[in-house]
mmCIF file of C-alpha atoms in Angstrom:
data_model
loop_
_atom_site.group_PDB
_atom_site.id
_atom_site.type_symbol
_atom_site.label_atom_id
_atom_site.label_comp_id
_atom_site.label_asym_id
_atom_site.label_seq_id
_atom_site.Cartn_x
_atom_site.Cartn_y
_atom_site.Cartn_z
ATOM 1 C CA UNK A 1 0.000 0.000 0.000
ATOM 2 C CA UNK A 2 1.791 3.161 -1.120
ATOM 3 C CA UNK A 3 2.116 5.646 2.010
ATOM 4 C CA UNK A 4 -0.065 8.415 2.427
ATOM 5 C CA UNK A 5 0.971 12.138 0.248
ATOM 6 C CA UNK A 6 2.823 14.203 2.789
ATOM 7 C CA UNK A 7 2.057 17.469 0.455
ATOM 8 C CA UNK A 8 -0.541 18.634 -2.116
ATOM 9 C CA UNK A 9 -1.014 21.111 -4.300
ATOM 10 C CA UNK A 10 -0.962 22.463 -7.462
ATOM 11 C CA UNK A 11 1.840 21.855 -10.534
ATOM 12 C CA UNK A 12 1.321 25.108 -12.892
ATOM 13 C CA UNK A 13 3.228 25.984 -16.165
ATOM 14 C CA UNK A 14 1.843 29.205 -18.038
ATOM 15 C CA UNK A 15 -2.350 29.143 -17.830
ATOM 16 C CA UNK A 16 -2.216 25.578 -17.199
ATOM 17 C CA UNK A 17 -2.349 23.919 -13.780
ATOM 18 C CA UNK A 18 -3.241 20.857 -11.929
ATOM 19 C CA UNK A 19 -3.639 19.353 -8.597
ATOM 20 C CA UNK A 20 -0.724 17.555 -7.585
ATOM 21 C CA UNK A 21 -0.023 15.270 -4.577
ATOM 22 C CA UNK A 22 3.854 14.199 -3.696
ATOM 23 C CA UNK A 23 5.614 11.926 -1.063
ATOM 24 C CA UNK A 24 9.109 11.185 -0.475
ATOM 25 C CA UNK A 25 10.763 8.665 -2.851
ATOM 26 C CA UNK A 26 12.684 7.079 0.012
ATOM 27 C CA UNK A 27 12.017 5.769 3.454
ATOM 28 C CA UNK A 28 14.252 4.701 6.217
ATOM 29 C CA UNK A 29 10.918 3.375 8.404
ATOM 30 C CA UNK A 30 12.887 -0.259 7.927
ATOM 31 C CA UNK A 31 15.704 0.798 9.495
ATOM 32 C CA UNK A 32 16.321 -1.432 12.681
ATOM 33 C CA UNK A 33 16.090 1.767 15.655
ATOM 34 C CA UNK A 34 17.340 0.837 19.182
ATOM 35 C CA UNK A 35 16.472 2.796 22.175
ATOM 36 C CA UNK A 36 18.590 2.851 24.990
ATOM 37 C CA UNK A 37 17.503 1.173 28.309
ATOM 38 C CA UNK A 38 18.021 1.003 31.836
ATOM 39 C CA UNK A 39 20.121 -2.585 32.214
ATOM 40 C CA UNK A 40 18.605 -3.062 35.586
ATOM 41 C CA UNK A 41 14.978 -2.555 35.455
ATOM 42 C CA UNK A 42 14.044 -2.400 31.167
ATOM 43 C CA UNK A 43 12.651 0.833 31.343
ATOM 44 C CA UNK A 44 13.388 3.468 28.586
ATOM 45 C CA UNK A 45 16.080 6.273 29.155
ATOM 46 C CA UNK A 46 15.044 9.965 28.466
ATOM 47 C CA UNK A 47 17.316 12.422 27.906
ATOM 48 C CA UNK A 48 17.294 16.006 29.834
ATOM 49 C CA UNK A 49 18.762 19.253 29.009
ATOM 50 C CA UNK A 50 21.589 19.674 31.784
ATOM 51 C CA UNK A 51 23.419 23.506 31.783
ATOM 52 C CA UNK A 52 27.317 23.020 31.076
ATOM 53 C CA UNK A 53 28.243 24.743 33.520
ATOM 54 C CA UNK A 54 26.584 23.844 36.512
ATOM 55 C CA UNK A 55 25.218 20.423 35.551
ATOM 56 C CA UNK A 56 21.998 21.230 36.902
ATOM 57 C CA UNK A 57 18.662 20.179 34.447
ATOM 58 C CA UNK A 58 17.251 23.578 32.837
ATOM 59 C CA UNK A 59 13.843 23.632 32.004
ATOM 60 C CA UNK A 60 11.872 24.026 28.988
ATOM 61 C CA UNK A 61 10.683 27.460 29.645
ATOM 62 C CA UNK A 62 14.342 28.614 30.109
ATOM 63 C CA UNK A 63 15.551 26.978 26.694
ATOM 64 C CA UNK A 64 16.611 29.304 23.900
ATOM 65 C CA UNK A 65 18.248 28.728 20.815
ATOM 66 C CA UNK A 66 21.710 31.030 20.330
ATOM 67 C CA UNK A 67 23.753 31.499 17.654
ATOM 68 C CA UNK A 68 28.217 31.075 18.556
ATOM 69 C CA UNK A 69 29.427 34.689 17.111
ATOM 70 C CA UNK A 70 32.774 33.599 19.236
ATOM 71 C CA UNK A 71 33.905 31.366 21.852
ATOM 72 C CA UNK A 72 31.579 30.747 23.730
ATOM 73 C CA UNK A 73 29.855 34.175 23.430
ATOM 74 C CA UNK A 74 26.039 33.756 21.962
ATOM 75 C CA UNK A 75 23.367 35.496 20.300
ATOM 76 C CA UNK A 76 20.376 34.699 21.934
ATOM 77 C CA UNK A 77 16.969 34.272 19.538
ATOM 78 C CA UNK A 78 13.239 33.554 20.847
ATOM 79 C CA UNK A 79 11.298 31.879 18.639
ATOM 80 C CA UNK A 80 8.800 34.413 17.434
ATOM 81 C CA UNK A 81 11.989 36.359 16.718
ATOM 82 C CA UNK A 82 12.885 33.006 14.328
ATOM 83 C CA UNK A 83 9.284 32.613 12.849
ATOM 84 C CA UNK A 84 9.340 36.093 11.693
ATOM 85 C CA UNK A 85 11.410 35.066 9.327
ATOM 86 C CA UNK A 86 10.063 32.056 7.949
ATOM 87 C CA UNK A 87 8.302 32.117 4.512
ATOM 88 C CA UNK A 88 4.915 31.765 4.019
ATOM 89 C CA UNK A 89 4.148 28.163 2.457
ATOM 90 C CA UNK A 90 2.769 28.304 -0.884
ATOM 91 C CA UNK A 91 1.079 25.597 -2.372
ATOM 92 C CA UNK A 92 2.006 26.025 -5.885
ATOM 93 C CA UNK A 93 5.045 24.357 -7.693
ATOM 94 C CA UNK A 94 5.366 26.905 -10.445
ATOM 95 C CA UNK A 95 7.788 26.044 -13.412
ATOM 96 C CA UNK A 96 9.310 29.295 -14.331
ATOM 97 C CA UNK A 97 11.766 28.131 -16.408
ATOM 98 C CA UNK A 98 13.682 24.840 -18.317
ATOM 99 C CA UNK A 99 17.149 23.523 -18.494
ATOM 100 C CA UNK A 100 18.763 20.686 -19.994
ATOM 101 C CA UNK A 101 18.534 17.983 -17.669
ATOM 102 C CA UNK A 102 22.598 16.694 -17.888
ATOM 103 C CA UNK A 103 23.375 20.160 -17.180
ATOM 104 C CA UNK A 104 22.796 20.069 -13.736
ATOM 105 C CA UNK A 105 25.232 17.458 -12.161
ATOM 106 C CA UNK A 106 24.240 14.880 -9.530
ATOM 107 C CA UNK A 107 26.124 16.323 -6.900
ATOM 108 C CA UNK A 108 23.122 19.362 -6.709
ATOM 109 C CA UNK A 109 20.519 16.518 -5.844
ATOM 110 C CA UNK A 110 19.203 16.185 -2.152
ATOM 111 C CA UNK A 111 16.217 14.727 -1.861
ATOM 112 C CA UNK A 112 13.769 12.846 -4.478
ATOM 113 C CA UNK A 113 10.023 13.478 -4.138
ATOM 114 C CA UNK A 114 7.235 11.439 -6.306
ATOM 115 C CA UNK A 115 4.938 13.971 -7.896
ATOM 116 C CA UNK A 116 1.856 12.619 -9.399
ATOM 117 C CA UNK A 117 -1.576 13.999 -10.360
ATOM 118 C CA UNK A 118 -4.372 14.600 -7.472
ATOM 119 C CA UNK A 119 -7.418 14.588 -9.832
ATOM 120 C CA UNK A 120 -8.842 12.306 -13.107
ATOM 121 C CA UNK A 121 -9.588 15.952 -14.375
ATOM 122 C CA UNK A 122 -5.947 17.160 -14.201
ATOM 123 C CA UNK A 123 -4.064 13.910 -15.531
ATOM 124 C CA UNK A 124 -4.763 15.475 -19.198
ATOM 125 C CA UNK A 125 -2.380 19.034 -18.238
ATOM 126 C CA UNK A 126 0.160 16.669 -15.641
ATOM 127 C CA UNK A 127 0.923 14.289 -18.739
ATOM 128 C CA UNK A 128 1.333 16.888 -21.634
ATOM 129 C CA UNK A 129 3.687 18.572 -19.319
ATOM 130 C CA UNK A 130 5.284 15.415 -17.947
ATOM 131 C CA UNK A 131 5.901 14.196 -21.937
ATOM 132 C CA UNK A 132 6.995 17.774 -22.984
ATOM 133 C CA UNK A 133 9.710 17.777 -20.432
ATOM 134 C CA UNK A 134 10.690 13.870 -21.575
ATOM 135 C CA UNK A 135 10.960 14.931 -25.702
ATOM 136 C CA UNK A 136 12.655 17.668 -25.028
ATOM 137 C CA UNK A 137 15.429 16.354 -22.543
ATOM 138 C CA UNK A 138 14.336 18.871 -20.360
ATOM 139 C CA UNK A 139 13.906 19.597 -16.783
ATOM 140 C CA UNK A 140 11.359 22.128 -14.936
ATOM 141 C CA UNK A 141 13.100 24.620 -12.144
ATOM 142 C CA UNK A 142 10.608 26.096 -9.603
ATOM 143 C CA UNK A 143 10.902 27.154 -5.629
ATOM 144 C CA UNK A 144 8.909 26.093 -3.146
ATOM 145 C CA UNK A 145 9.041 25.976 0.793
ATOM 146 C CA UNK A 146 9.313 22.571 2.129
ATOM 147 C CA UNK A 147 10.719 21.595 5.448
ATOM 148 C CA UNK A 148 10.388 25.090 6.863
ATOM 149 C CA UNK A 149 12.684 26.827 4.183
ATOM 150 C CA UNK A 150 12.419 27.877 0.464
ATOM 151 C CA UNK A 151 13.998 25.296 -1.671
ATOM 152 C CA UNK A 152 14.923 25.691 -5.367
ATOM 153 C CA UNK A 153 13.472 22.110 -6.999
ATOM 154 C CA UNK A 154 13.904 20.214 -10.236
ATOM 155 C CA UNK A 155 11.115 18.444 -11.966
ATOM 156 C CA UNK A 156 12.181 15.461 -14.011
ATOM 157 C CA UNK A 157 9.914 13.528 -16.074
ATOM 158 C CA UNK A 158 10.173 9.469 -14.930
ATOM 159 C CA UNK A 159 7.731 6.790 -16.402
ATOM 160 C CA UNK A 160 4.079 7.879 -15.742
ATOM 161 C CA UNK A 161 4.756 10.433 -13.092
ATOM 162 C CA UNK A 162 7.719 13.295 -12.092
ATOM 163 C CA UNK A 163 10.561 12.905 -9.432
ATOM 164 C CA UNK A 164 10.638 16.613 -7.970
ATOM 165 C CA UNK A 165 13.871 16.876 -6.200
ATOM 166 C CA UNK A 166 15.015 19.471 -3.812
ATOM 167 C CA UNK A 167 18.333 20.994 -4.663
ATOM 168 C CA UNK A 168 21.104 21.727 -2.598
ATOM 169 C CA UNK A 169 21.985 25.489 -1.481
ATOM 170 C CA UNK A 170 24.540 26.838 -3.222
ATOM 171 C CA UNK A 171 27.397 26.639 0.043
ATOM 172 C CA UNK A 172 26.533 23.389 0.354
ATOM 173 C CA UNK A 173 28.479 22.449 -2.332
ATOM 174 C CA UNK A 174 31.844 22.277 -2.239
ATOM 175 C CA UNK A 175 34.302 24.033 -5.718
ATOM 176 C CA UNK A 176 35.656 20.646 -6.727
ATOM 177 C CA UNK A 177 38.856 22.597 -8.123
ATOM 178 C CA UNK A 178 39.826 22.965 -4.972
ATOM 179 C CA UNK A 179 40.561 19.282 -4.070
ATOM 180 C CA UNK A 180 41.286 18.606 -7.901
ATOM 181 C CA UNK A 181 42.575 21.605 -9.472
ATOM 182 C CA UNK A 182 46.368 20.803 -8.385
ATOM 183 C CA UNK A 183 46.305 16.880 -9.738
ATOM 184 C CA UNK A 184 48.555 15.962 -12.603
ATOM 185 C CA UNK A 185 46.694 15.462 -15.622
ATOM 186 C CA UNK A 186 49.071 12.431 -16.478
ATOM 187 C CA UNK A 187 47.948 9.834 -19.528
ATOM 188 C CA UNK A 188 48.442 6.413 -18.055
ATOM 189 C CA UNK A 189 50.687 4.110 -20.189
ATOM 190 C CA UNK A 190 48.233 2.764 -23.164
ATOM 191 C CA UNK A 191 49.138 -0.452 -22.627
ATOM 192 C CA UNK A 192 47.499 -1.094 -19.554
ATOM 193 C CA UNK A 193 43.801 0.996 -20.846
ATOM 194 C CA UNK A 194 42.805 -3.072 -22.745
ATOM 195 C CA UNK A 195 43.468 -4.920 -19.426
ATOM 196 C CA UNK A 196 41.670 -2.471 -17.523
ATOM 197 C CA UNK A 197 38.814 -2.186 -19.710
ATOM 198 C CA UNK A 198 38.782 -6.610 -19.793
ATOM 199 C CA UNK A 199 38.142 -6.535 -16.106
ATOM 200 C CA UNK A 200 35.725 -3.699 -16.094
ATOM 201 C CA UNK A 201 33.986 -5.872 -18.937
ATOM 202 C CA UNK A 202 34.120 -8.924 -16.707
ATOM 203 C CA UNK A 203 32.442 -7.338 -14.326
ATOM 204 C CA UNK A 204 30.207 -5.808 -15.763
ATOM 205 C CA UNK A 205 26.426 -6.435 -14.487
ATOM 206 C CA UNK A 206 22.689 -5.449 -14.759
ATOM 207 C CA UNK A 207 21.982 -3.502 -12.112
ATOM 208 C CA UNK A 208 19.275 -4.559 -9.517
ATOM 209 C CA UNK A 209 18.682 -2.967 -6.060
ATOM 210 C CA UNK A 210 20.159 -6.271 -4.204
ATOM 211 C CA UNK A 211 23.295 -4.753 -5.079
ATOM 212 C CA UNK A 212 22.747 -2.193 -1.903
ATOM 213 C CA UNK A 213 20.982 -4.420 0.715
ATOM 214 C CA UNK A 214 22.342 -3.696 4.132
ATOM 215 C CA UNK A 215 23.786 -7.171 4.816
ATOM 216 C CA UNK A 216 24.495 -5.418 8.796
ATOM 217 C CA UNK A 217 20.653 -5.127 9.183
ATOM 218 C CA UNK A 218 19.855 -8.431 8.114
ATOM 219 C CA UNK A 219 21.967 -9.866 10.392
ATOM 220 C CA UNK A 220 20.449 -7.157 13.309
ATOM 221 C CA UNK A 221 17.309 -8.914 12.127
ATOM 222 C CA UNK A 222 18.524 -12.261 12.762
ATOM 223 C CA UNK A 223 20.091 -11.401 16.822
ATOM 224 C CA UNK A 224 16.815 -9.906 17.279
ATOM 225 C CA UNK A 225 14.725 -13.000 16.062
ATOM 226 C CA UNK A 226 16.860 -15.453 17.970
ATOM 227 C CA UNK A 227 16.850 -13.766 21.117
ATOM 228 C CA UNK A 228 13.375 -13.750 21.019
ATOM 229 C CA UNK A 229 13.315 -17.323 20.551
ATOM 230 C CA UNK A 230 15.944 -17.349 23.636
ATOM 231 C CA UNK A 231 19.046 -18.662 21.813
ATOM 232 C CA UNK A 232 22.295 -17.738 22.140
ATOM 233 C CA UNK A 233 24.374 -16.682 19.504
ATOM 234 C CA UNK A 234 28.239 -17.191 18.977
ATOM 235 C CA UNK A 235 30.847 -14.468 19.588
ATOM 236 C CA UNK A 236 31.334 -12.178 16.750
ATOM 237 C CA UNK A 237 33.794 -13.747 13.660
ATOM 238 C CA UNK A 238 37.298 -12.271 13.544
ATOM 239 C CA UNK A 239 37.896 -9.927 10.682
ATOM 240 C CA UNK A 240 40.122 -11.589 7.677
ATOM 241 C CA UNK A 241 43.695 -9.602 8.217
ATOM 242 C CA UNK A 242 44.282 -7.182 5.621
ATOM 243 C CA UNK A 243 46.647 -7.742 3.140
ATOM 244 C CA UNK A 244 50.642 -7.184 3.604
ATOM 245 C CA UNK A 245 51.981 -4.586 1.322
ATOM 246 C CA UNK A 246 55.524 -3.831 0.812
ATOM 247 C CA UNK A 247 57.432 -1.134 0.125
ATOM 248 C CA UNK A 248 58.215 -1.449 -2.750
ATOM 249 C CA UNK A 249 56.092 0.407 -6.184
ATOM 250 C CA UNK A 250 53.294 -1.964 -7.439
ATOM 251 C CA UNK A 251 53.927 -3.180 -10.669
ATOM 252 C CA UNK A 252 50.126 -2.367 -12.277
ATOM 253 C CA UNK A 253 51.153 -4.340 -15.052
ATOM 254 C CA UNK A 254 51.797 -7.749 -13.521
ATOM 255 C CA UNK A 255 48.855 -6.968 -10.862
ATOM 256 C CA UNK A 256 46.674 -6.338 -13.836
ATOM 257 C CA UNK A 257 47.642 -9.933 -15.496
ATOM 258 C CA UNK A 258 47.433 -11.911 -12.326
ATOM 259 C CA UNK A 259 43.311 -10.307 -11.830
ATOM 260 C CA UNK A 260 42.107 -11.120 -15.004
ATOM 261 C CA UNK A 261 44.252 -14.768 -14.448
ATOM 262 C CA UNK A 262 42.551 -15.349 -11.091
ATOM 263 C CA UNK A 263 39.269 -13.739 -12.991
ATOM 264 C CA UNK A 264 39.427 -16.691 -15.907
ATOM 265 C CA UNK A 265 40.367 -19.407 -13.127
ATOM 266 C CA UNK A 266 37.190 -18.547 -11.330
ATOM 267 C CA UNK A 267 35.410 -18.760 -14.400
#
């Protein structure tokens, strides 16, 4: 049963608009969640404000949130001085204008939404826009406040509906010349570019989401399940010890030869 839409509203391009609902494309509700626990009596532990100073519990009416303009010197905000500044929440995803969608890269993405139409009536104007954006290689940018802030969002155009994601602020995102800029821009010998290429074909697979299964959570799953049952389990497997490396400079070559070797005995 697909989970309930966490927003509607309205998807408008030009004169032409229709009702929209949208929910987040990803869930961590499977996620195994502990809570911590008093050993001696079960109970669940609570946590409690405590002032750093004194170490004495401060209570709710006497919490404020404060902004570090130095060591340990604050600003001091109430929260009708924070609201104040919040945007009003609209309800409309307006497209205002088009890119090309490989023009904005992946690192910009934060977090996919499923958009799809609210109404029988609207699923005409949703699809024409939806189809527009896919023959065109386009991609719809709008704004819209979500989680309590403004967000610029991206409208792309997937199978019978649209993935809206959020977009990252602009100082979010780090200038990638500053960790790559000073790299050598060295050709590797061509030589080695076949082998490379025969183990990349090798390995090459369809892709399927078992690939990412948490293998640590099914085995959470499994401790959890047995205890219930009241067995015991074994002490935790030692880890295989890493490989020795020498000192000495790595001969890609010959390590190249000897993976696709072990690569064809395995086969």
């Amino acid at each position: 049963m697909p989970p309930r839409s966490f927003w509607k509203g309205y998807l408008k391009l030009s004169l032409v608009t229709c009702p929209v609902a949208m929910v987040p494309a990803t869930t961590d509700n499977e996620k195994v969640r502990f809570h911590t626990l008093n050993r001696k009596t079960g109970n669940r532990v609570v946590s409690q404000y405590v002032d750093s100073e004194t170490g004495k519990p401060v209570d709710q009416d006497n919490e404020v949130r404060g902004y570090e303009r130095a060591e340990n010197e604050y600003v001091q905000l109430e929260d009708d001085e924070i609201d104040a500044v919040a945007l009003e929440s609209t309800r409309t995803i307006d497209i205002d204008m088009f890119v090309p969608r490989e023009s904005i890269e992946w690192i910009w993405y934060d977090k996919p939404h499923y958009l799809t139409p609210d109404d029988p009536v609207g699923e005409e104007a949703f699809s024409v826009i939806r189809d527009a954006m896919a023959a065109t290689n386009m991609v719809g940018i709008s704004r819209l406040v979500m989680y309590r802030r403004e967000r610029a969002v991206m409208l792309v155009p997937r199978d019978n509906g649209i993935v809206l994601w959020t977009l990252r602020y602009g100082e979010e995102v780090r200038d990638p010349n500053a960790y790559f800029g000073d790299m050598k821009s060295s050709k590797p010998d061509s030589k080695l570019m076949p082998l490379v290429k025969q183990l990349i074909d090798e390995r090459t697979k369809e892709w399927t989401p078992k690939m990412v299964d948490d293998p640590v959570q099914d085995r959470l799953l499994d401790i959890i399940a047995d205890k219930q049952k009241g067995k015991k389990r074994s002490a935790k497997t030692k880890a295989a010890p890493a490989p020795e490396t020498s000192g000495n400079v790595i001969n890609i070559m010959d390590a190249l030869k000897k993976s696709i070797a072990a690569g064809a005995k395995k086969k």
